[in-house]
Structures are given as C-alpha cells and as structure tokens.
Amino acid sequence: MSIIKQFPFEWQVGVRYTRAGKRSGRNSFISFISLISVAGIGLGVAALIVVLSVMNGFQKEVTDRLMSVLAHVEVFDTSGSMPNWQAQERAAYANPQVKAVSPFVETQGMLLNDETMRPSIVRGVLPQQEATVSSVASQMKQGSFKDLTPGSYNIVLGIDLAKALDVKVGQNVTLMLEREPRAGDPANGIVMPRMRALKVAGIFEAGHNELDGSLAFVNMADAQQLLQLDGPSGLRLRLHDMNQAPQVARELKASMPGQLWMRDWSRASASWYALVQSQKNMMFIILSMIIAVAAFNLVSTLVMSVTDKQADIAILRTLGASPFSIMKIFMIQGALVGLLGSALGVIGGVVLALNVGVIVPFIEGIFGLHFISKEIYQISAVPSDVHWLDVAQIGLIAFGLALVATIYPSWRAARVKPAEALRYE
C-alpha cells in the first residue's frame, strides 16, 4: 500500500475501485462482476493458447514425418537427366548450409498385383546416400533398405501401398510405366506401356498417409534402366537448417552450373501448409471473439461502477479533478482488470499447454474417452508445441481489447456533473 500511495491520485483511486468493496451489497456485487470479467478474459486467453499450441504440435508432428522422407531441397536438370551429377554434387556442397546430397530418379507409374492397381511415385535411389537425406532406412517395418542393389529390381513399398496391393515381402508386383510412341507402333495410336516385374524387398512406414500410400523405392540404376535415362533426374539435399531452404535454393540456382530448377520442401508441401495456416488463422479469430466477449463484459462492469460512484466523482470534481482525471481513474480500473485476466490466462494457458500430454490421458481415463485414434493419426498422444510469440500476441490482444472496452464507461464518468450527482445524496 505504501508503494501505491506514491502514485498519482488517479492510480490510487483506480486501484481502490478495483479491489473488493465491502461497504455495501451493491459494491460487493460490482466486485463480483469484476471477478467474472477477470475469469472470462483468463479462460478465453488460456483456451486460445492451448488450442494454438495443440495445432502447432500437430503441425510439427506432421512436418517431422514429412521431412523424414522429403528432401529439404531438390535440384532438377531441365533436360530431364543429370549425367554429371557428381560435379553438381560437389557444387552443392560448396554451400555451407548443405549437409548431405543424394542423387535420385523419380517417376509416376502404376503398381499391379492380380487385379489390384494403385498409382504410385517410384523413386530410384542409392541406398547408402539416401540414408543421409531421409529416414526411410530407419523406418523399415519389414525387409532391409540395403536390398535395393543394382540389377536386383527389388522394390520397397509404403505400408499402406503394400496393404492396398495385398503383397508381402518376397512377393512380386508389376510396375507399369508410360512409354513414348515410336516406329512400329499401331497406327490407331494405342501405345502399350512398359511393364516390369519387381520383387518386394521391404516395407516402410513414415507415419504419413500420403507417403505411406503412394511412395515406392527402387535402386537408381534400375530406375535409369526402366526409364532409359543416362543419369539421375536430380539431387536431393539435406540442410543444416530446413527453414533456410528457400534462401539456399536461390543461392544454389545462382552458384551451380547448368540449366537447373530448384524445389524446396515448403513449395512441395505448399497446399498442406496453406491449409494448416488457414485453419490456425480461423481458430485464432474464433477464439479471439470469445476473449472479446469477455473483455467487453468490462463495459457493463464499469458502467455499473460509474453509476455507483457518482457521488465520489462529484466530490473529486469539486476538489479540482479534471474530466480527464476522472476518465483516467476508470480506465485504470478496467486496465487492471484486463491485465489481471490476461496474466492469469497466459499463466494458466502455458501451464496447460506444457502438460497436455499428462492432462489429456487423465481426462480420457476418467470419462472413458479416446481423443486421438492411433489407427487414423499414427500417434497415441495429443501433441503440444508452445510458441512464445503466439503467447505474447494473445496476451497483448486480450489486454488491448480490455483497454478498448474501458473507453465508453470512462468517457461517461468524465461527463458526470457534480451538482446533479449530489442532488439526491
């Protein structure tokens, strides 16, 4: 209290009005409404922090699974093949951000087993080098990634793709590839596709439905032979910092020789990231409205406070307080309520977000619920990733909305006329 007495009188009166008043039932009721406003702002802030943290956690989880298979940067030769890929590899390593490089061949085809047919992306790789740019070798559920030897015509399938084709390790699948028309083909324009039997040497699980259901690997030499290429399609690069991928791609395009084009991971997954970002933005807006409703409850609280304190306002005006000072008193009262609600919401939201992995199983155990299906999401726990910038923005927005809510009641208090206020006292 001694510290408060050192502040200007507007702050002293504003703090006093914010504290619980017990002189009458009316003051106690107004104080109760203030507590409800604080609780509403705090709950809205905490809910927004927890929801955004969970969405960030899901985004991080999916990103990690995507990046376990996708390269940070892919380098392609516009001619369709890169026969001098070793020289291009050395040129790529000249960039300090490049951690590992692996050549690859990629094409789209159809995989057949009996009467079942599935479209797939077939990627030809060098197993040892591929292990430096992706985690497929460590994600093998059956078989070995090292069995993709030159001339073996072995293939490694995603787990969902293998289930769809109903094949197991050791069985054969047929790969159909598009073939360009050539002399001797039928005059009616019908071109038979190229077909090759491949032996399933392994099955991997990346934990992402799109990858597990469409991706297959063969040896790069076999892929070149199937596509009749004199070199790989390009290079797959792993960087020290994946967030630098767009900048590194621009630098490599300028520094590497030849007619090349680059694709970084953010462009390869642009539609997915745009969808996630739009969902986060919509969730932010919707939950911010909850905070706005709670913040604007301050309007009714302060209007009631102004009505109750009219005699006090009149006395302060007769003692020489300006209308701006009266306005400042009630803005301070509302700002303190908004600050307290925002602070409690931030603390509570961060604590909840950091302990989602403990709280959710506890709730599931009590009510017999199961929020996350492992069969669908390939994860058994609700992920959470607290972004401190989000926390700061949410707290500032809540406090800002509370300040806006104080403007009208404070302006109304400044317009109270002392003579009229004291007429019936």
Tab-separated table of C-alpha atoms in Angstrom:
chain	number	residue	atom	x	y	z
A	1	MET	CA	0.000	0.000	0.000
A	2	SER	CA	2.861	2.399	0.723
A	3	ILE	CA	4.056	1.940	-2.856
A	4	ILE	CA	0.572	2.710	-4.220
A	5	LYS	CA	0.429	5.931	-2.194
A	6	GLN	CA	3.437	7.199	-4.133
A	7	PHE	CA	1.458	7.075	-7.427
A	8	PRO	CA	-0.750	9.929	-8.697
A	9	PHE	CA	-4.206	10.045	-7.106
A	10	GLU	CA	-5.832	8.659	-10.291
A	11	TRP	CA	-3.886	5.435	-9.839
A	12	GLN	CA	-4.647	5.282	-6.110
A	13	VAL	CA	-8.395	5.690	-6.657
A	14	GLY	CA	-8.420	3.339	-9.671
A	15	VAL	CA	-6.668	0.581	-7.701
A	16	ARG	CA	-9.039	1.111	-4.775
A	17	TYR	CA	-12.087	0.760	-7.024
A	18	THR	CA	-10.634	-2.433	-8.493
A	19	ARG	CA	-10.263	-4.082	-5.079
A	20	ALA	CA	-13.214	-5.827	-3.437
A	21	GLY	CA	-15.551	-3.319	-1.860
A	22	LYS	CA	-17.443	-4.482	1.214
A	23	ARG	CA	-19.186	-1.328	2.360
A	24	SER	CA	-22.476	-2.385	0.834
A	25	GLY	CA	-24.103	-5.222	-1.001
A	26	ARG	CA	-24.023	-3.151	-4.189
A	27	ASN	CA	-20.251	-2.692	-4.032
A	28	SER	CA	-19.803	-6.394	-3.379
A	29	PHE	CA	-21.968	-7.230	-6.398
A	30	ILE	CA	-19.959	-4.917	-8.659
A	31	SER	CA	-16.775	-6.529	-7.344
A	32	PHE	CA	-18.243	-9.953	-8.140
A	33	ILE	CA	-18.975	-8.841	-11.720
A	34	SER	CA	-15.348	-7.659	-11.967
A	35	LEU	CA	-14.160	-11.097	-10.894
A	36	ILE	CA	-16.392	-12.658	-13.560
A	37	SER	CA	-14.790	-10.358	-16.158
A	38	VAL	CA	-11.311	-11.374	-14.991
A	39	ALA	CA	-12.270	-15.060	-15.154
A	40	GLY	CA	-13.807	-14.681	-18.615
A	41	ILE	CA	-10.733	-12.982	-20.053
A	42	GLY	CA	-8.454	-15.528	-18.374
A	43	LEU	CA	-10.408	-18.525	-19.686
A	44	GLY	CA	-10.520	-17.096	-23.214
A	45	VAL	CA	-6.776	-16.420	-23.231
A	46	ALA	CA	-5.960	-19.860	-21.788
A	47	ALA	CA	-8.225	-21.626	-24.290
A	48	LEU	CA	-6.631	-19.822	-27.225
A	49	ILE	CA	-3.099	-20.614	-26.035
A	50	VAL	CA	-3.906	-24.306	-25.522
A	51	VAL	CA	-5.704	-24.707	-28.866
A	52	LEU	CA	-2.961	-22.978	-30.872
A	53	SER	CA	-0.272	-24.963	-29.031
A	54	VAL	CA	-2.031	-28.246	-29.874
A	55	MET	CA	-2.397	-27.172	-33.521
A	56	ASN	CA	1.299	-26.240	-33.560
A	57	GLY	CA	2.052	-29.657	-32.077
A	58	PHE	CA	0.114	-31.454	-34.807
A	59	GLN	CA	1.823	-29.313	-37.459
A	60	LYS	CA	5.265	-30.103	-36.024
A	61	GLU	CA	4.420	-33.814	-35.803
A	62	VAL	CA	3.265	-33.988	-39.424
A	63	THR	CA	6.183	-31.832	-40.589
A	64	ASP	CA	8.688	-34.126	-38.888
A	65	ARG	CA	7.103	-37.132	-40.596
A	66	LEU	CA	7.052	-35.421	-43.974
A	67	MET	CA	10.665	-34.345	-43.634
A	68	SER	CA	11.714	-37.873	-42.698
A	69	VAL	CA	11.088	-38.744	-46.381
A	70	LEU	CA	11.077	-35.436	-48.252
A	71	ALA	CA	14.287	-33.608	-49.048
A	72	HIS	CA	14.856	-30.040	-47.877
A	73	VAL	CA	15.795	-29.020	-51.437
A	74	GLU	CA	15.533	-30.889	-54.729
A	75	VAL	CA	17.688	-29.906	-57.712
A	76	PHE	CA	16.498	-30.868	-61.212
A	77	ASP	CA	18.123	-30.558	-64.623
A	78	THR	CA	15.776	-29.067	-67.208
A	79	SER	CA	16.969	-31.638	-69.773
A	80	GLY	CA	15.347	-34.421	-67.721
A	81	SER	CA	18.530	-36.119	-66.543
A	82	MET	CA	21.796	-35.163	-64.828
A	83	PRO	CA	24.601	-37.390	-66.142
A	84	ASN	CA	27.298	-35.223	-64.494
A	85	TRP	CA	25.652	-35.427	-61.080
A	86	GLN	CA	28.968	-35.921	-59.248
A	87	ALA	CA	30.143	-32.478	-60.390
A	88	GLN	CA	26.815	-30.964	-59.397
A	89	GLU	CA	27.098	-32.713	-56.038
A	90	ARG	CA	30.464	-31.039	-55.420
A	91	ALA	CA	28.983	-27.680	-56.424
A	92	ALA	CA	26.111	-28.173	-53.967
A	93	TYR	CA	28.485	-28.994	-51.116
A	94	ALA	CA	30.167	-25.633	-51.697
A	95	ASN	CA	27.187	-24.051	-49.936
A	96	PRO	CA	27.822	-24.209	-46.152
A	97	GLN	CA	24.156	-24.962	-45.421
A	98	VAL	CA	24.218	-28.251	-47.401
A	99	LYS	CA	24.676	-31.199	-45.047
A	100	ALA	CA	24.128	-34.179	-47.379
A	101	VAL	CA	23.405	-34.870	-51.057
A	102	SER	CA	21.880	-37.888	-52.763
A	103	PRO	CA	21.048	-38.438	-56.472
A	104	PHE	CA	17.637	-39.784	-57.393
A	105	VAL	CA	15.333	-40.728	-60.241
A	106	GLU	CA	11.626	-40.115	-59.838
A	107	THR	CA	8.674	-41.081	-61.977
A	108	GLN	CA	4.988	-41.870	-61.681
A	109	GLY	CA	3.615	-45.267	-62.554
A	110	MET	CA	1.042	-47.912	-61.719
A	111	LEU	CA	1.718	-50.903	-59.479
A	112	LEU	CA	-0.310	-54.071	-60.102
A	113	ASN	CA	-0.921	-57.229	-58.144
A	114	ASP	CA	-3.503	-59.591	-59.588
A	115	GLU	CA	-6.469	-57.341	-60.371
A	116	THR	CA	-5.487	-54.572	-57.938
A	117	MET	CA	-3.928	-51.439	-59.393
A	118	ARG	CA	-2.561	-48.428	-57.477
A	119	PRO	CA	-0.898	-45.220	-58.720
A	120	SER	CA	2.468	-44.614	-57.138
A	121	ILE	CA	5.547	-42.408	-57.122
A	122	VAL	CA	8.579	-44.580	-57.828
A	123	ARG	CA	11.870	-43.141	-56.641
A	124	GLY	CA	15.214	-44.592	-57.674
A	125	VAL	CA	17.936	-44.022	-55.057
A	126	LEU	CA	21.362	-45.084	-53.907
A	127	PRO	CA	20.502	-46.678	-50.520
A	128	GLN	CA	23.637	-45.554	-48.671
A	129	GLN	CA	23.401	-41.942	-49.821
A	130	GLU	CA	19.615	-41.841	-49.453
A	131	ALA	CA	20.077	-42.668	-45.758
A	132	THR	CA	21.905	-39.339	-45.343
A	133	VAL	CA	18.986	-37.223	-46.630
A	134	SER	CA	15.970	-39.181	-45.338
A	135	SER	CA	14.975	-41.601	-42.587
A	136	VAL	CA	13.420	-44.292	-44.762
A	137	ALA	CA	16.131	-46.833	-43.896
A	138	SER	CA	15.287	-46.484	-40.182
A	139	GLN	CA	11.532	-46.645	-40.855
A	140	MET	CA	11.591	-50.144	-42.330
A	141	LYS	CA	8.952	-52.421	-40.834
A	142	GLN	CA	9.936	-55.463	-42.870
A	143	GLY	CA	12.954	-56.283	-45.005
A	144	SER	CA	16.023	-54.114	-45.488
A	145	PHE	CA	16.537	-50.912	-47.455
A	146	LYS	CA	20.026	-52.151	-48.361
A	147	ASP	CA	18.473	-54.886	-50.523
A	148	LEU	CA	17.910	-52.285	-53.244
A	149	THR	CA	21.014	-53.394	-55.108
A	150	PRO	CA	21.736	-52.607	-58.791
A	151	GLY	CA	20.189	-55.120	-61.174
A	152	SER	CA	18.087	-56.820	-58.490
A	153	TYR	CA	14.895	-54.985	-59.491
A	154	ASN	CA	13.790	-55.048	-55.876
A	155	ILE	CA	11.248	-52.538	-54.595
A	156	VAL	CA	10.423	-51.108	-51.157
A	157	LEU	CA	6.794	-50.088	-50.620
A	158	GLY	CA	4.994	-47.830	-48.188
A	159	ILE	CA	2.960	-49.810	-45.682
A	160	ASP	CA	-0.418	-48.519	-46.905
A	161	LEU	CA	0.550	-49.131	-50.516
A	162	ALA	CA	1.567	-52.714	-49.666
A	163	LYS	CA	-1.750	-53.282	-47.873
A	164	ALA	CA	-3.710	-51.878	-50.807
A	165	LEU	CA	-1.879	-54.208	-53.208
A	166	ASP	CA	-2.109	-57.077	-50.701
A	167	VAL	CA	1.561	-58.018	-51.071
A	168	LYS	CA	4.212	-59.082	-48.592
A	169	VAL	CA	7.983	-59.183	-48.614
A	170	GLY	CA	9.206	-61.732	-51.152
A	171	GLN	CA	6.210	-61.427	-53.463
A	172	ASN	CA	6.204	-59.743	-56.852
A	173	VAL	CA	4.379	-56.664	-58.139
A	174	THR	CA	4.207	-55.352	-61.695
A	175	LEU	CA	5.250	-51.780	-62.489
A	176	MET	CA	3.624	-50.114	-65.497
A	177	LEU	CA	5.288	-47.003	-66.932
A	178	GLU	CA	4.191	-44.710	-69.711
A	179	ARG	CA	6.073	-45.190	-72.992
A	180	GLU	CA	6.639	-42.646	-75.731
A	181	PRO	CA	5.310	-43.601	-79.202
A	182	ARG	CA	7.931	-44.997	-81.606
A	183	ALA	CA	8.220	-46.510	-85.059
A	184	GLY	CA	6.340	-49.771	-85.454
A	185	ASP	CA	3.555	-48.876	-83.023
A	186	PRO	CA	-0.047	-49.499	-84.192
A	187	ALA	CA	-1.479	-46.859	-86.487
A	188	ASN	CA	-4.502	-46.359	-84.213
A	189	GLY	CA	-2.264	-44.546	-81.693
A	190	ILE	CA	-2.611	-47.147	-78.939
A	191	VAL	CA	0.738	-47.458	-77.159
A	192	MET	CA	1.309	-50.304	-74.751
A	193	PRO	CA	3.010	-49.252	-71.511
A	194	ARG	CA	6.330	-50.629	-70.378
A	195	MET	CA	5.919	-53.329	-67.745
A	196	ARG	CA	8.405	-54.872	-65.351
A	197	ALA	CA	8.021	-57.382	-62.534
A	198	LEU	CA	9.628	-56.237	-59.269
A	199	LYS	CA	10.241	-58.164	-56.085
A	200	VAL	CA	9.092	-56.619	-52.810
A	201	ALA	CA	12.226	-56.379	-50.660
A	202	GLY	CA	10.825	-54.331	-47.808
A	203	ILE	CA	8.004	-52.241	-46.376
A	204	PHE	CA	8.468	-48.882	-44.639
A	205	GLU	CA	6.170	-46.711	-42.514
A	206	ALA	CA	6.752	-42.950	-42.468
A	207	GLY	CA	3.610	-42.283	-40.424
A	208	HIS	CA	2.046	-40.064	-43.091
A	209	ASN	CA	-0.878	-41.447	-45.087
A	210	GLU	CA	0.055	-39.739	-48.345
A	211	LEU	CA	3.627	-41.035	-48.292
A	212	ASP	CA	2.824	-44.499	-46.971
A	213	GLY	CA	0.094	-44.927	-49.565
A	214	SER	CA	1.879	-43.798	-52.731
A	215	LEU	CA	5.681	-43.928	-52.412
A	216	ALA	CA	7.952	-46.768	-53.512
A	217	PHE	CA	11.750	-47.067	-53.806
A	218	VAL	CA	13.984	-48.948	-56.237
A	219	ASN	CA	17.695	-48.796	-56.923
A	220	MET	CA	18.718	-45.780	-59.011
A	221	ALA	CA	20.457	-47.927	-61.652
A	222	ASP	CA	17.274	-49.991	-62.094
A	223	ALA	CA	15.178	-46.831	-62.366
A	224	GLN	CA	17.529	-45.389	-65.012
A	225	GLN	CA	17.293	-48.628	-66.964
A	226	LEU	CA	13.487	-48.664	-66.762
A	227	LEU	CA	13.218	-45.030	-67.858
A	228	GLN	CA	16.120	-45.263	-70.330
A	229	LEU	CA	17.956	-42.324	-68.774
A	230	ASP	CA	21.696	-41.649	-68.908
A	231	GLY	CA	21.738	-40.155	-65.420
A	232	PRO	CA	19.605	-39.354	-62.369
A	233	SER	CA	16.748	-36.864	-62.502
A	234	GLY	CA	18.454	-34.633	-59.955
A	235	LEU	CA	19.792	-34.311	-56.433
A	236	ARG	CA	18.099	-34.430	-53.037
A	237	LEU	CA	19.678	-32.156	-50.422
A	238	ARG	CA	19.559	-32.161	-46.621
A	239	LEU	CA	20.372	-28.835	-44.950
A	240	HIS	CA	21.630	-27.937	-41.503
A	241	ASP	CA	18.608	-25.635	-41.078
A	242	MET	CA	15.490	-26.651	-43.000
A	243	ASN	CA	13.962	-23.192	-42.506
A	244	GLN	CA	16.695	-21.767	-44.745
A	245	ALA	CA	15.593	-23.965	-47.677
A	246	PRO	CA	14.032	-21.196	-49.849
A	247	GLN	CA	17.111	-18.986	-49.497
A	248	VAL	CA	19.539	-21.875	-50.086
A	249	ALA	CA	17.586	-22.897	-53.201
A	250	ARG	CA	18.039	-19.388	-54.631
A	251	GLU	CA	21.752	-19.413	-53.776
A	252	LEU	CA	22.289	-22.823	-55.400
A	253	LYS	CA	20.470	-21.780	-58.560
A	254	ALA	CA	22.913	-18.886	-58.886
A	255	SER	CA	26.057	-20.857	-57.984
A	256	MET	CA	25.569	-24.288	-59.616
A	257	PRO	CA	26.357	-24.701	-63.341
A	258	GLY	CA	23.824	-25.710	-65.986
A	259	GLN	CA	20.136	-25.142	-66.564
A	260	LEU	CA	18.656	-26.171	-63.230
A	261	TRP	CA	15.471	-25.558	-61.320
A	262	MET	CA	15.011	-25.918	-57.586
A	263	ARG	CA	12.146	-27.068	-55.401
A	264	ASP	CA	12.342	-26.621	-51.646
A	265	TRP	CA	10.188	-28.520	-49.146
A	266	SER	CA	7.894	-25.574	-48.468
A	267	ARG	CA	6.883	-25.438	-52.140
A	268	ALA	CA	6.499	-29.212	-52.374
A	269	SER	CA	4.018	-29.147	-49.455
A	270	ALA	CA	2.589	-25.686	-50.117
A	271	SER	CA	-1.070	-26.764	-50.257
A	272	TRP	CA	-0.868	-28.652	-46.971
A	273	TYR	CA	0.844	-25.787	-45.146
A	274	ALA	CA	-1.623	-23.266	-46.594
A	275	LEU	CA	-4.496	-25.414	-45.298
A	276	VAL	CA	-2.982	-25.707	-41.813
A	277	GLN	CA	-2.242	-21.976	-41.665
A	278	SER	CA	-5.781	-21.071	-42.724
A	279	GLN	CA	-7.187	-23.375	-40.029
A	280	LYS	CA	-4.934	-21.758	-37.416
A	281	ASN	CA	-5.993	-18.286	-38.531
A	282	MET	CA	-9.689	-19.177	-38.376
A	283	MET	CA	-9.279	-20.759	-34.936
A	284	PHE	CA	-7.395	-17.670	-33.760
A	285	ILE	CA	-10.200	-15.388	-34.963
A	286	ILE	CA	-12.983	-17.518	-33.453
A	287	LEU	CA	-11.338	-17.824	-30.039
A	288	SER	CA	-10.346	-14.147	-30.093
A	289	MET	CA	-14.073	-13.402	-30.292
A	290	ILE	CA	-14.500	-15.285	-27.015
A	291	ILE	CA	-11.844	-13.062	-25.465
A	292	ALA	CA	-13.584	-10.020	-26.970
A	293	VAL	CA	-16.918	-11.021	-25.397
A	294	ALA	CA	-15.229	-11.436	-22.010
A	295	ALA	CA	-13.336	-8.166	-22.393
A	296	PHE	CA	-16.450	-6.221	-23.314
A	297	ASN	CA	-18.129	-7.519	-20.167
A	298	LEU	CA	-15.983	-4.813	-18.639
A	299	VAL	CA	-18.304	-2.265	-20.241
A	300	SER	CA	-21.240	-3.330	-18.063
A	301	THR	CA	-18.985	-3.658	-15.016
A	302	LEU	CA	-17.551	-0.166	-15.419
A	303	VAL	CA	-20.919	1.398	-16.278
A	304	MET	CA	-22.308	-0.032	-13.029
A	305	SER	CA	-19.217	1.207	-11.195
A	306	VAL	CA	-19.616	4.696	-12.647
A	307	THR	CA	-23.291	4.772	-11.587
A	308	ASP	CA	-22.369	3.591	-8.086
A	309	LYS	CA	-19.502	6.074	-7.734
A	310	GLN	CA	-21.282	9.193	-8.956
A	311	ALA	CA	-21.093	10.806	-5.524
A	312	ASP	CA	-17.359	10.081	-5.356
A	313	ILE	CA	-16.918	11.531	-8.853
A	314	ALA	CA	-18.782	14.686	-7.841
A	315	ILE	CA	-16.613	15.141	-4.744
A	316	LEU	CA	-13.420	14.650	-6.776
A	317	ARG	CA	-14.644	17.195	-9.342
A	318	THR	CA	-15.409	19.775	-6.623
A	319	LEU	CA	-11.920	19.207	-5.194
A	320	GLY	CA	-10.460	20.177	-8.569
A	321	ALA	CA	-10.132	16.905	-10.502
A	322	SER	CA	-10.409	17.415	-14.272
A	323	PRO	CA	-12.727	15.351	-16.508
A	324	PHE	CA	-9.617	13.694	-17.956
A	325	SER	CA	-8.513	12.639	-14.448
A	326	ILE	CA	-11.940	11.073	-13.815
A	327	MET	CA	-11.738	9.302	-17.150
A	328	LYS	CA	-8.233	8.106	-16.288
A	329	ILE	CA	-9.431	6.615	-12.960
A	330	PHE	CA	-11.947	4.304	-14.616
A	331	MET	CA	-9.597	3.435	-17.478
A	332	ILE	CA	-7.039	2.370	-14.870
A	333	GLN	CA	-9.705	0.268	-13.133
A	334	GLY	CA	-10.630	-1.500	-16.393
A	335	ALA	CA	-6.986	-1.846	-17.445
A	336	LEU	CA	-6.107	-3.542	-14.153
A	337	VAL	CA	-8.974	-5.994	-14.587
A	338	GLY	CA	-7.840	-6.690	-18.180
A	339	LEU	CA	-4.206	-7.042	-17.122
A	340	LEU	CA	-5.085	-9.431	-14.288
A	341	GLY	CA	-7.294	-11.547	-16.565
A	342	SER	CA	-4.676	-11.630	-19.349
A	343	ALA	CA	-1.879	-12.546	-16.909
A	344	LEU	CA	-3.871	-15.332	-15.281
A	345	GLY	CA	-4.928	-16.617	-18.718
A	346	VAL	CA	-1.350	-16.622	-20.024
A	347	ILE	CA	-0.033	-18.434	-16.948
A	348	GLY	CA	-2.868	-20.956	-16.936
A	349	GLY	CA	-2.746	-21.484	-20.710
A	350	VAL	CA	1.014	-22.065	-20.761
A	351	VAL	CA	0.825	-24.483	-17.829
A	352	LEU	CA	-1.978	-26.432	-19.522
A	353	ALA	CA	-0.248	-26.404	-22.927
A	354	LEU	CA	3.021	-27.682	-21.444
A	355	ASN	CA	1.190	-30.502	-19.646
A	356	VAL	CA	-1.294	-31.571	-22.342
A	357	GLY	CA	0.410	-34.960	-22.516
A	358	VAL	CA	-0.477	-35.564	-18.837
A	359	ILE	CA	-3.873	-33.847	-18.662
A	360	VAL	CA	-5.471	-35.464	-21.724
A	361	PRO	CA	-4.769	-39.096	-20.629
A	362	PHE	CA	-6.130	-38.188	-17.178
A	363	ILE	CA	-9.389	-36.905	-18.716
A	364	GLU	CA	-9.566	-39.923	-21.026
A	365	GLY	CA	-9.196	-42.236	-18.034
A	366	ILE	CA	-11.953	-40.513	-16.039
A	367	PHE	CA	-14.564	-40.319	-18.806
A	368	GLY	CA	-13.531	-43.389	-20.797
A	369	LEU	CA	-12.868	-41.304	-23.924
A	370	HIS	CA	-10.159	-41.520	-26.549
A	371	PHE	CA	-9.448	-38.232	-28.325
A	372	ILE	CA	-6.777	-39.475	-30.744
A	373	SER	CA	-7.179	-42.652	-32.797
A	374	LYS	CA	-3.768	-44.196	-33.430
A	375	GLU	CA	-5.136	-46.040	-36.461
A	376	ILE	CA	-6.025	-42.727	-38.125
A	377	TYR	CA	-3.343	-40.290	-36.916
A	378	GLN	CA	-0.482	-42.745	-36.219
A	379	ILE	CA	0.061	-41.019	-32.864
A	380	SER	CA	-1.300	-42.050	-29.478
A	381	ALA	CA	-0.929	-38.742	-27.577
A	382	VAL	CA	-2.110	-35.183	-28.186
A	383	PRO	CA	0.986	-33.169	-29.206
A	384	SER	CA	1.601	-29.627	-27.992
A	385	ASP	CA	4.182	-27.076	-29.079
A	386	VAL	CA	4.106	-23.710	-27.279
A	387	HIS	CA	5.178	-20.786	-29.474
A	388	TRP	CA	6.092	-17.895	-27.198
A	389	LEU	CA	5.365	-15.357	-29.920
A	390	ASP	CA	1.776	-16.667	-30.064
A	391	VAL	CA	1.523	-16.404	-26.282
A	392	ALA	CA	2.740	-12.800	-26.332
A	393	GLN	CA	0.361	-11.837	-29.140
A	394	ILE	CA	-2.629	-13.421	-27.379
A	395	GLY	CA	-1.835	-11.654	-24.101
A	396	LEU	CA	-1.415	-8.281	-25.812
A	397	ILE	CA	-4.624	-8.700	-27.823
A	398	ALA	CA	-6.609	-9.542	-24.676
A	399	PHE	CA	-5.182	-6.547	-22.816
A	400	GLY	CA	-5.789	-4.289	-25.826
A	401	LEU	CA	-9.445	-5.381	-26.059
A	402	ALA	CA	-9.865	-4.682	-22.341
A	403	LEU	CA	-8.467	-1.177	-22.829
A	404	VAL	CA	-10.864	-0.536	-25.701
A	405	ALA	CA	-13.752	-1.693	-23.511
A	406	THR	CA	-12.920	0.966	-20.895
A	407	ILE	CA	-13.264	3.939	-23.262
A	408	TYR	CA	-17.043	4.432	-23.216
A	409	PRO	CA	-17.624	3.951	-19.432
A	410	SER	CA	-14.661	6.226	-18.665
A	411	TRP	CA	-15.939	8.883	-21.057
A	412	ARG	CA	-19.354	8.649	-19.407
A	413	ALA	CA	-17.776	9.086	-15.979
A	414	ALA	CA	-15.966	12.220	-17.188
A	415	ARG	CA	-19.324	13.741	-18.194
A	416	VAL	CA	-20.912	13.390	-14.735
A	417	LYS	CA	-21.966	16.824	-13.443
A	418	PRO	CA	-21.210	17.325	-9.711
A	419	ALA	CA	-24.417	19.259	-8.930
A	420	GLU	CA	-26.701	16.621	-10.444
A	421	ALA	CA	-24.759	13.755	-8.872
A	422	LEU	CA	-25.060	15.243	-5.356
A	423	ARG	CA	-28.681	16.367	-5.661
A	424	TYR	CA	-30.122	13.173	-4.189
A	425	GLU	CA	-27.258	12.287	-1.842
